[in-house]
PDB file of C-alpha atoms in Angstrom:
ATOM      1  CA  MET A   1      -2.035 -57.531  49.870  1.00  0.00           C
ATOM      2  CA  THR A   2      -2.743 -60.981  51.483  1.00  0.00           C
ATOM      3  CA  VAL A   3      -0.688 -63.960  52.318  1.00  0.00           C
ATOM      4  CA  ARG A   4      -2.188 -65.772  49.334  1.00  0.00           C
ATOM      5  CA  GLN A   5      -1.772 -63.462  46.987  1.00  0.00           C
ATOM      6  CA  VAL A   6       1.913 -62.740  48.065  1.00  0.00           C
ATOM      7  CA  CYS A   7       2.474 -66.587  47.800  1.00  0.00           C
ATOM      8  CA  ASP A   8       0.427 -66.829  44.440  1.00  0.00           C
ATOM      9  CA  ALA A   9       2.662 -63.868  43.170  1.00  0.00           C
ATOM     10  CA  LEU A  10       6.064 -65.073  44.029  1.00  0.00           C
ATOM     11  CA  ALA A  11       5.508 -68.747  43.352  1.00  0.00           C
ATOM     12  CA  LEU A  12       5.969 -69.528  47.196  1.00  0.00           C
ATOM     13  CA  ARG A  13       5.438 -73.324  48.611  1.00  0.00           C
ATOM     14  CA  PRO A  14       3.237 -72.922  51.886  1.00  0.00           C
ATOM     15  CA  VAL A  15       4.161 -75.637  54.310  1.00  0.00           C
ATOM     16  CA  ALA A  16       1.792 -74.164  57.043  1.00  0.00           C
ATOM     17  CA  MET A  17      -1.067 -71.490  56.044  1.00  0.00           C
ATOM     18  CA  PRO A  18      -3.612 -71.235  58.803  1.00  0.00           C
ATOM     19  CA  ASN A  19      -4.223 -67.924  57.815  1.00  0.00           C
ATOM     20  CA  PRO A  20      -4.033 -67.228  54.316  1.00  0.00           C
ATOM     21  CA  ASP A  21      -6.346 -63.783  54.146  1.00  0.00           C
ATOM     22  CA  ARG A  22      -3.923 -62.013  56.647  1.00  0.00           C
ATOM     23  CA  GLU A  23      -3.211 -58.662  55.532  1.00  0.00           C
ATOM     24  CA  VAL A  24       0.766 -58.263  54.659  1.00  0.00           C
ATOM     25  CA  THR A  25       1.339 -54.335  55.078  1.00  0.00           C
ATOM     26  CA  GLY A  26       5.248 -54.522  55.167  1.00  0.00           C
ATOM     27  CA  GLY A  27       8.450 -56.539  55.492  1.00  0.00           C
ATOM     28  CA  TYR A  28      11.557 -57.174  57.966  1.00  0.00           C
ATOM     29  CA  ALA A  29      14.685 -59.139  56.792  1.00  0.00           C
ATOM     30  CA  GLY A  30      16.536 -60.732  59.632  1.00  0.00           C
ATOM     31  CA  ASP A  31      18.038 -63.939  60.982  1.00  0.00           C
ATOM     32  CA  LEU A  32      19.242 -62.749  64.739  1.00  0.00           C
ATOM     33  CA  LEU A  33      16.260 -63.234  66.680  1.00  0.00           C
ATOM     34  CA  SER A  34      16.891 -60.975  69.264  1.00  0.00           C
ATOM     35  CA  TRP A  35      17.165 -58.155  66.696  1.00  0.00           C
ATOM     36  CA  VAL A  36      13.840 -59.285  65.443  1.00  0.00           C
ATOM     37  CA  MET A  37      12.006 -59.402  68.376  1.00  0.00           C
ATOM     38  CA  SER A  38      12.618 -55.785  68.815  1.00  0.00           C
ATOM     39  CA  ARG A  39      12.372 -54.368  65.256  1.00  0.00           C
ATOM     40  CA  ALA A  40       9.999 -56.162  63.191  1.00  0.00           C
ATOM     41  CA  GLU A  41       6.300 -54.936  62.775  1.00  0.00           C
ATOM     42  CA  GLU A  42       2.817 -56.593  63.307  1.00  0.00           C
ATOM     43  CA  GLY A  43       1.799 -57.615  59.506  1.00  0.00           C
ATOM     44  CA  ASP A  44       5.030 -57.791  57.882  1.00  0.00           C
ATOM     45  CA  ALA A  45       6.316 -60.510  55.639  1.00  0.00           C
ATOM     46  CA  TRP A  46       9.247 -61.231  57.607  1.00  0.00           C
ATOM     47  CA  ILE A  47      12.030 -63.012  55.673  1.00  0.00           C
ATOM     48  CA  THR A  48      14.979 -65.256  57.319  1.00  0.00           C
ATOM     49  CA  ILE A  49      16.834 -68.463  56.507  1.00  0.00           C
ATOM     50  CA  MET A  50      16.364 -69.096  60.159  1.00  0.00           C
ATOM     51  CA  SER A  51      14.235 -72.752  60.137  1.00  0.00           C
ATOM     52  CA  ASN A  52      13.734 -73.892  64.058  1.00  0.00           C
ATOM     53  CA  VAL A  53      11.146 -73.398  66.643  1.00  0.00           C
ATOM     54  CA  ASN A  54      12.524 -70.467  68.194  1.00  0.00           C
ATOM     55  CA  THR A  55      11.705 -68.820  64.919  1.00  0.00           C
ATOM     56  CA  LEU A  56       7.433 -69.442  66.007  1.00  0.00           C
ATOM     57  CA  ALA A  57       8.198 -67.910  69.474  1.00  0.00           C
ATOM     58  CA  VAL A  58       9.812 -64.749  67.899  1.00  0.00           C
ATOM     59  CA  ALA A  59       6.641 -64.519  65.778  1.00  0.00           C
ATOM     60  CA  THR A  60       4.447 -65.185  68.501  1.00  0.00           C
ATOM     61  CA  LEU A  61       5.883 -61.991  69.952  1.00  0.00           C
ATOM     62  CA  THR A  62       5.719 -59.643  66.662  1.00  0.00           C
ATOM     63  CA  ASP A  63       2.939 -61.119  64.827  1.00  0.00           C
ATOM     64  CA  PRO A  64       4.083 -61.129  61.291  1.00  0.00           C
ATOM     65  CA  ALA A  65       1.462 -62.090  58.587  1.00  0.00           C
ATOM     66  CA  CYS A  66       3.995 -64.602  57.231  1.00  0.00           C
ATOM     67  CA  ILE A  67       7.515 -65.857  57.732  1.00  0.00           C
ATOM     68  CA  ILE A  68       9.271 -66.441  54.565  1.00  0.00           C
ATOM     69  CA  LEU A  69      12.228 -68.932  54.426  1.00  0.00           C
ATOM     70  CA  ALA A  70      14.445 -67.665  51.973  1.00  0.00           C
ATOM     71  CA  GLU A  71      17.613 -69.721  50.151  1.00  0.00           C
ATOM     72  CA  GLY A  72      15.609 -73.317  49.728  1.00  0.00           C
ATOM     73  CA  VAL A  73      15.238 -73.535  53.658  1.00  0.00           C
ATOM     74  CA  SER A  74      12.844 -75.928  54.670  1.00  0.00           C
ATOM     75  CA  PRO A  75      11.828 -76.002  58.466  1.00  0.00           C
ATOM     76  CA  ASP A  76      13.094 -78.278  60.845  1.00  0.00           C
ATOM     77  CA  GLU A  77      11.124 -81.018  62.085  1.00  0.00           C
ATOM     78  CA  GLY A  78       7.705 -80.351  63.605  1.00  0.00           C
ATOM     79  CA  VAL A  79       7.855 -76.501  62.880  1.00  0.00           C
ATOM     80  CA  ALA A  80       5.578 -76.530  60.082  1.00  0.00           C
ATOM     81  CA  GLU A  81       3.021 -78.327  62.249  1.00  0.00           C
ATOM     82  CA  ARG A  82       3.633 -76.248  65.336  1.00  0.00           C
ATOM     83  CA  ALA A  83       3.290 -73.420  63.026  1.00  0.00           C
ATOM     84  CA  GLU A  84      -0.202 -74.490  61.611  1.00  0.00           C
ATOM     85  CA  GLN A  85      -1.095 -75.044  65.435  1.00  0.00           C
ATOM     86  CA  GLN A  86       0.063 -71.348  66.337  1.00  0.00           C
ATOM     87  CA  GLY A  87      -1.746 -69.717  63.487  1.00  0.00           C
ATOM     88  CA  ILE A  88       1.656 -68.536  61.986  1.00  0.00           C
ATOM     89  CA  ASN A  89       1.989 -68.635  57.918  1.00  0.00           C
ATOM     90  CA  LEU A  90       5.319 -70.032  56.994  1.00  0.00           C
ATOM     91  CA  LEU A  91       6.178 -70.042  53.398  1.00  0.00           C
ATOM     92  CA  CYS A  92       9.364 -71.228  51.448  1.00  0.00           C
ATOM     93  CA  SER A  93      11.375 -69.649  48.578  1.00  0.00           C
ATOM     94  CA  GLN A  94      14.412 -70.878  46.342  1.00  0.00           C
ATOM     95  CA  LEU A  95      15.088 -67.248  46.025  1.00  0.00           C
ATOM     96  CA  PRO A  96      18.089 -65.836  47.728  1.00  0.00           C
ATOM     97  CA  ALA A  97      17.417 -63.610  50.339  1.00  0.00           C
ATOM     98  CA  PHE A  98      18.191 -60.322  48.393  1.00  0.00           C
ATOM     99  CA  ALA A  99      15.856 -60.741  45.604  1.00  0.00           C
ATOM    100  CA  LEU A 100      12.906 -62.193  47.840  1.00  0.00           C
ATOM    101  CA  CYS A 101      13.346 -59.076  49.510  1.00  0.00           C
ATOM    102  CA  ALA A 102      13.290 -56.850  46.634  1.00  0.00           C
ATOM    103  CA  ALA A 103      10.354 -58.954  45.335  1.00  0.00           C
ATOM    104  CA  VAL A 104       8.146 -58.437  48.166  1.00  0.00           C
ATOM    105  CA  SER A 105       8.753 -54.799  48.358  1.00  0.00           C
ATOM    106  CA  GLU A 106       7.531 -54.486  44.724  1.00  0.00           C
ATOM    107  CA  LEU A 107       4.580 -56.095  45.547  1.00  0.00           C
ATOM    108  CA  LEU A 108       3.674 -53.941  48.525  1.00  0.00           C
TER     109      LEU A 108
END
């Protein structure tokens, strides 16, 4: 399933989607960035509430298919533009993190 398909199926709000055809191969949920760096896998849909630029730094190391900000969180100022420049798909959801994890899991 592609990032665009996940976005459409879950009514996510794309804030940066430079690579909509990227394949989503798994999922990971976490907010402690050092923990995510050591456990998230390439191709994951990473669900978090962390909305700052450090999230993008972790994404460059772990190479998720997308980052999904849960709980109605919006990215900090400048993060969406930087995600676009770095080729990182960044999406937002109003769903609680637990519900979002379950929904992504059902899709995959």
